[in-house]
Coordinates of C-alpha atoms in Angstrom, one line a residue:
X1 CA -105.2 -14.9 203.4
X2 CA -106.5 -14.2 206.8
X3 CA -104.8 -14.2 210.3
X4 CA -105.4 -16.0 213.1
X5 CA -105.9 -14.8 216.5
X6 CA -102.7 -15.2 218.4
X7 CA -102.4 -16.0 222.4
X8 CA -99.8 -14.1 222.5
X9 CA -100.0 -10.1 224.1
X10 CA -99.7 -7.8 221.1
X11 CA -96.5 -5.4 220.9
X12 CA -97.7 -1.7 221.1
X13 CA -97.6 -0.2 217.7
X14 CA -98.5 3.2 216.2
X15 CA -100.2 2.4 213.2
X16 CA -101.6 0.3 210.8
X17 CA -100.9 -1.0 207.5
X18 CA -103.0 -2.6 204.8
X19 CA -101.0 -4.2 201.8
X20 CA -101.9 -4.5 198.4
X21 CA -99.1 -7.1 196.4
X22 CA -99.0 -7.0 192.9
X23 CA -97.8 -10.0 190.4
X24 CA -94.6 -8.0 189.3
X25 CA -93.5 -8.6 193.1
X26 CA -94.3 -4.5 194.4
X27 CA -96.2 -3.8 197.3
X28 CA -98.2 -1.0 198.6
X29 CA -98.4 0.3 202.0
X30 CA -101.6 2.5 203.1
X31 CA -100.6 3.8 206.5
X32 CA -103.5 4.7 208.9
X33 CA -103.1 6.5 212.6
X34 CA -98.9 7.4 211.3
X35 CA -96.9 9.9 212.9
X36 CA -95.7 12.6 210.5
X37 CA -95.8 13.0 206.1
X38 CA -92.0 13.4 206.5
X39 CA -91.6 10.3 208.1
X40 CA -90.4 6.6 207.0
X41 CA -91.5 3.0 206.6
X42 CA -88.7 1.1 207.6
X43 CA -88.1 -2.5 206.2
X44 CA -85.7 -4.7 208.5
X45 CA -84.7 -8.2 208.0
X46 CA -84.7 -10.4 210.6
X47 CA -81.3 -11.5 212.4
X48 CA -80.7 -15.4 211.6
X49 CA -81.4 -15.2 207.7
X50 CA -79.8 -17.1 205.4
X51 CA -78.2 -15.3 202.6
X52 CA -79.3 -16.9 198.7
X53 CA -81.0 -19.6 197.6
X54 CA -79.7 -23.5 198.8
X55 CA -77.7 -24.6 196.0
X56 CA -78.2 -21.9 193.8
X57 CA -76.1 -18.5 193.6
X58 CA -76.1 -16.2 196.1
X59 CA -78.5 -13.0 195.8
X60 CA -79.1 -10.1 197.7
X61 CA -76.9 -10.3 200.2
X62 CA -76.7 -6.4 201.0
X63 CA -78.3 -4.2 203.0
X64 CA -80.5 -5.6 205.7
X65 CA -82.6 -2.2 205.9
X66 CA -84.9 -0.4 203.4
X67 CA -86.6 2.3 204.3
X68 CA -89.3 3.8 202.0
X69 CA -91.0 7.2 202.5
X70 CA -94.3 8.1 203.7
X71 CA -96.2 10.5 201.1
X72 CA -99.5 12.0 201.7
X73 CA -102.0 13.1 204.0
X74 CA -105.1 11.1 201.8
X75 CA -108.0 11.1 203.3
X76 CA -110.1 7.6 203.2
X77 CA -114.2 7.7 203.4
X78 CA -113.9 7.4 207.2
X79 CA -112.4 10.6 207.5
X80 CA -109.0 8.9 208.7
X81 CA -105.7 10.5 207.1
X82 CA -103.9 7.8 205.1
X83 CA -100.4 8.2 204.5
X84 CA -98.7 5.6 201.4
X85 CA -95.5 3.7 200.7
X86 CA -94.2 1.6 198.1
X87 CA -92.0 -1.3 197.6
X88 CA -91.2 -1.0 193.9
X89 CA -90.7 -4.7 192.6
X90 CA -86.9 -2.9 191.3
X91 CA -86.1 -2.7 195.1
X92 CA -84.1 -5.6 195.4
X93 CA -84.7 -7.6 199.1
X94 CA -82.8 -10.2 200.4
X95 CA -84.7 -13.9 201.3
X96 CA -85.5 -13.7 204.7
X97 CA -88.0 -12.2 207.1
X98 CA -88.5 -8.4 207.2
X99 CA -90.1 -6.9 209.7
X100 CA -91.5 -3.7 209.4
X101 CA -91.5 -0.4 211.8
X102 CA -91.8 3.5 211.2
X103 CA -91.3 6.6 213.4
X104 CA -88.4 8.9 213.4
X105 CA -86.1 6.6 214.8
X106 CA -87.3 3.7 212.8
X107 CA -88.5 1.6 216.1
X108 CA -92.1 1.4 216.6
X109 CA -93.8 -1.6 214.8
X110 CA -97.0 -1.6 212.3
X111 CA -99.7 -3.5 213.2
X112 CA -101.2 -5.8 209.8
X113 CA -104.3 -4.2 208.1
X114 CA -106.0 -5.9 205.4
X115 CA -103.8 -7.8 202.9
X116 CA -104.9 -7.9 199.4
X117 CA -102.6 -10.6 198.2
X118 CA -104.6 -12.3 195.0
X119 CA -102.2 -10.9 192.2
X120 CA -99.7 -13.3 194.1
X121 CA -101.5 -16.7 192.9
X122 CA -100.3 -18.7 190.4
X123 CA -97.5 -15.7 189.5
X124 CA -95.6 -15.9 186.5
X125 CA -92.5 -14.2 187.5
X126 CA -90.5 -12.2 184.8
X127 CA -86.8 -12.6 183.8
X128 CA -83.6 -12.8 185.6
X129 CA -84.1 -14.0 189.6
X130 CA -86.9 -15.3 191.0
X131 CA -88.8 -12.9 193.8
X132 CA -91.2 -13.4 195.8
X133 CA -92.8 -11.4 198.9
X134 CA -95.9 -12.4 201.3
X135 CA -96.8 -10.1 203.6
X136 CA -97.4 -11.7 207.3
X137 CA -98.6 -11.3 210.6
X138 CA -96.3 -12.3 213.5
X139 CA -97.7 -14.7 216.3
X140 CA -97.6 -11.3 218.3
X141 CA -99.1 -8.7 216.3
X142 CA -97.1 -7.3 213.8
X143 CA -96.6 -6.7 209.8
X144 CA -93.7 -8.9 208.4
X145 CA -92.6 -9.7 204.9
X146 CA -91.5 -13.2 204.2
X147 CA -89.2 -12.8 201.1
X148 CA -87.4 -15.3 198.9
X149 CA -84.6 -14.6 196.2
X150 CA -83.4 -17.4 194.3
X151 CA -81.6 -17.8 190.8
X152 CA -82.4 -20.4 189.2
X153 CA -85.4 -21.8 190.8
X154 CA -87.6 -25.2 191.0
X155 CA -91.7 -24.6 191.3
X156 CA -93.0 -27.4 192.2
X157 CA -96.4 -28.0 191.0
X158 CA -99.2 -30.8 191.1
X159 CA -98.1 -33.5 194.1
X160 CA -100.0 -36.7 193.7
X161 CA -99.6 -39.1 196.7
X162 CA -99.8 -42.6 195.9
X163 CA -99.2 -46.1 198.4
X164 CA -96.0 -46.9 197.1
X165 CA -94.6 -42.7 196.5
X166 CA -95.1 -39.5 195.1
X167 CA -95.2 -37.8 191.8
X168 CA -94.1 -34.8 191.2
X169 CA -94.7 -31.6 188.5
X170 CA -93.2 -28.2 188.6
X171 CA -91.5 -25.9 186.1
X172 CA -87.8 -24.7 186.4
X173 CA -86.6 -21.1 185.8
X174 CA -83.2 -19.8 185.0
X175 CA -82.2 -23.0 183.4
X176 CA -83.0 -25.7 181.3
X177 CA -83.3 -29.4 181.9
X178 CA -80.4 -31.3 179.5
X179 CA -80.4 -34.8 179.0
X180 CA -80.3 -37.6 182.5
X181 CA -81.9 -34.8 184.9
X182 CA -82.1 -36.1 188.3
X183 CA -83.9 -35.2 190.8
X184 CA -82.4 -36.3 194.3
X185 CA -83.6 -36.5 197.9
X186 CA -81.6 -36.0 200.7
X187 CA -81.2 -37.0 204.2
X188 CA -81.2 -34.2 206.4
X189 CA -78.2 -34.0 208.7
X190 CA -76.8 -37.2 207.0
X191 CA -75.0 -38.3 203.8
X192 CA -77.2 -40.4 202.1
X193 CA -79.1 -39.6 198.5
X194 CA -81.6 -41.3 196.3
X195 CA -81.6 -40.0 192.9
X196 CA -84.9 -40.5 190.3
X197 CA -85.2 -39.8 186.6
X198 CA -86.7 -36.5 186.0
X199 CA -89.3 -36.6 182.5
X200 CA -89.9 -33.0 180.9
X201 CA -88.2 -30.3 178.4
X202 CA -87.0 -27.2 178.5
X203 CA -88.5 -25.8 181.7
X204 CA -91.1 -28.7 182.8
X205 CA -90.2 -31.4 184.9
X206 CA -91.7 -34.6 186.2
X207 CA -90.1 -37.1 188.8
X208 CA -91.6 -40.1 190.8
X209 CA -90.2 -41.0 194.3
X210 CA -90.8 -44.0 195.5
X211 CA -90.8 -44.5 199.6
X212 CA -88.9 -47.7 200.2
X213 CA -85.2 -46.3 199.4
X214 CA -86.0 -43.5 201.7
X215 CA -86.7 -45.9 204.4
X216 CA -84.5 -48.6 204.0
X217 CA -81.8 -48.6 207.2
X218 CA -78.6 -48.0 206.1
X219 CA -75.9 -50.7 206.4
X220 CA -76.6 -53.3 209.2
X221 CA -80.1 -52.8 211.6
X222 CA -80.0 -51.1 214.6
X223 CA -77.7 -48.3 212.8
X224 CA -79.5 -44.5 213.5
X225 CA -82.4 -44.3 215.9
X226 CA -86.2 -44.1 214.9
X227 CA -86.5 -40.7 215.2
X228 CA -88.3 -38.5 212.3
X229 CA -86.9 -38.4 209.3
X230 CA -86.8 -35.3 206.6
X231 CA -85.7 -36.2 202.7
X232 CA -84.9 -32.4 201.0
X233 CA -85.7 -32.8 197.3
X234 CA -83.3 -31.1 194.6
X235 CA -83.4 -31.1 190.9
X236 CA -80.2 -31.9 189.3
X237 CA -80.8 -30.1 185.5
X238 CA -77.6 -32.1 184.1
X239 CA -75.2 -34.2 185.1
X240 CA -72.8 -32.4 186.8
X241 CA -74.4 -29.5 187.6
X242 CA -75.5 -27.9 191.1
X243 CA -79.1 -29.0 192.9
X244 CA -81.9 -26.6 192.8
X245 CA -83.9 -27.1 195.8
X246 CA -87.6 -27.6 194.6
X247 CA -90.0 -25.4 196.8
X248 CA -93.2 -23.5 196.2
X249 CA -93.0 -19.6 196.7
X250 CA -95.3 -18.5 193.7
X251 CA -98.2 -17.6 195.6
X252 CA -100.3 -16.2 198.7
X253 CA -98.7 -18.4 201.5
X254 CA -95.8 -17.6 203.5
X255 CA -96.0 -20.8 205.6
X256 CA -97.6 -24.1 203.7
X257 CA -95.8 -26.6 206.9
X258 CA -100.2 -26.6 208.0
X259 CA -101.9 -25.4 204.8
X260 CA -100.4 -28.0 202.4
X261 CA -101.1 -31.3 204.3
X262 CA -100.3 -34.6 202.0
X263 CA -101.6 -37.7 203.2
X264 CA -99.6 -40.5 204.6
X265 CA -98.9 -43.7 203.6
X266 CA -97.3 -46.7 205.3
X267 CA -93.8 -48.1 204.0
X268 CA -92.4 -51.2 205.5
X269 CA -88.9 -51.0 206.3
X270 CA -86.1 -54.3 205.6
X271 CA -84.0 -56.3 208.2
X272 CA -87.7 -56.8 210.0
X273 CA -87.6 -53.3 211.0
X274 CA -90.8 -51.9 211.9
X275 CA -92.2 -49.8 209.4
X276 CA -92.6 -45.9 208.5
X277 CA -95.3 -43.5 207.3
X278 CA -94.5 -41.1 204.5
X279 CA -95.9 -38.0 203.8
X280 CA -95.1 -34.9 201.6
X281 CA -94.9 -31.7 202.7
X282 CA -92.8 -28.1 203.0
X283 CA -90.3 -26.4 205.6
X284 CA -90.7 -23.4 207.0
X285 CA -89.1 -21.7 204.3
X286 CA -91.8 -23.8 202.1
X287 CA -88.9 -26.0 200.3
X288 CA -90.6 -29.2 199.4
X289 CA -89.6 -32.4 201.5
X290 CA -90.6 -35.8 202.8
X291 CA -90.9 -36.4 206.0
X292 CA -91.0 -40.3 207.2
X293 CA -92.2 -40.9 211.1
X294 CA -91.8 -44.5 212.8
X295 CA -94.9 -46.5 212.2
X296 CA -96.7 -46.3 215.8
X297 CA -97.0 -49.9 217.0
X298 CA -100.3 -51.1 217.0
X299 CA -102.2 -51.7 220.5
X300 CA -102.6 -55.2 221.9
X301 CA -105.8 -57.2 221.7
X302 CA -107.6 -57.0 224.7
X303 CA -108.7 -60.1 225.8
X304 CA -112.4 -61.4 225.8
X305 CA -114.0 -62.4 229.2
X306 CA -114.8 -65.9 229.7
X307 CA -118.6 -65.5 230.4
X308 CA -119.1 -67.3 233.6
X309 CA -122.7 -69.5 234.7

């Protein structure tokens, strides 16, 4: 992936890194214009995380600070000393954002190099929890890691978008689908649910949403406003047992809210309502939703003039 240029006034940083991931979840840090071999790349999450997966346990909710030392001087064809770090994919980081600095006090931010971040696509992760890490740039400047830690864990797959829904195909790890799998969408900030049957064994599954449940009002008309709608999806593995959100984090993309754009359809609404247009499409931490936006009312004719002799 490549950046894009931000508006926004760099912050002053002391050196650069270029990251290499691998598919086993490590990266590698090559440091250019760094302080001193005996100093420290310093790996801080964000304040405002989330700690585990929604609906799935809780996982690495410890330290909010890695840091990982600098060994070297290397010295690249430029002539420029190099100093390296690595995340080992054994180094346990909690889902979140972590932002990355070095110097002796562990301050001073890294600007973003070149990210070599191919092993990441289409990833096959190993056993036990699911781990992912994207390295970023911030809208102002700076190397990030976007991390997610999550046990078990939904993929979702091929999304094909029809008039009348969606279809859905992904594969599960850490569990197994048993028999009446659901998969369920949920209002956001509400209590309502629509569950669907979920096709598949072992760890494939299927589902088909259709749009009209998710825009039907509830009760009588005029209850909540027209404002947008957002449908979570979960998979439900057995009856009884607790959602997995369905998200995509096996692969190069920290952010898919404007790289994975589903088209919209139009769904009339009941009660004479006016209507709504559906669309697929990921949060910010790239769980997979639907998002339904009122139906923009169409313009008036404008009249003809009556040619006059």
């Amino acid at each position: 992936m490549t950046s894009r240029p931000s508006g926004r006034r760099p912050s002053p940083a002391v050196c650069t890194a270029d990251c290499i991931a691998d598919s086993a979840g490590g990266i590698t840090f090559d440091i250019t214009g760094a302080a001193r071999p005996d100093a420290t790349l310093v790996l801080r999450r964000r304040a405002g995380h989330d700690d585990g997966a929604p609906g799935g346990e809780a996982w690495g909710g410890g330290d909010d600070e890695v840091r990982l030392p600098l060994t070297g001087p290397a010295v690249t064809g430029a002539g420029r000393a190099r100093l390296r770090a690595v995340l080992p994919s054994t180094v346990e980081l909690a889902e979140g954002h972590w932002d990355v600095f070095t110097g002796a006090s562990g301050d001073l931010p890294v600007r973003p190099g070149i990210r070599d971040v191919r092993a990441l696509i289409d990833r096959v992760p190993g056993a036990g929890p699911v781990a992912a890490r994207v390295p970023y740039p911030t809208a102002d400047g700076r190397l990030a890691l976007r991390t997610w830690l999550r046990a078990p864990h939904a993929e979702a797959g091929t999304v094909r978008c029809e008039p009348a829904g969606m279809s859905v195909e992904g594969v599960l790890y850490g569990a197994e689908l048993g028999e009446h799998a659901r998969a369920e969408a949920r209002l956001r900030g509400g209590d309502r649910t629509h569950r669907v049957a979920v096709t598949g064994r072992g760890g494939v599954f299927a589902f088909t949403l259709p749009y009209g449940p998710l825009a039907a009002e509830p009760g009588e008309r005029g209850g909540p406003g027209r404002d947008r709608r957002h449908w979570d999806l979960w998979l439900l593995p057995a009856p009884g047992a607790a959602g997995i959100r369905v998200s995509r984090i096996l692969d190069d993309i920290w952010d898919k809210r404007a790289i994975h754009v589903y088209p919209a359809h139009g769904v009339s609404a009941p009660h004479g309502t006016d209507g709504w247009l559906a669309a697929p499409g990921y949060t910010h931490d790239n769980d997979f939703c639907v998002r339904l936006d009122p139906a923009p009312v169409p313009a008036a004719p404008v009249p003809t003039p009556t040619p006059t002799r």
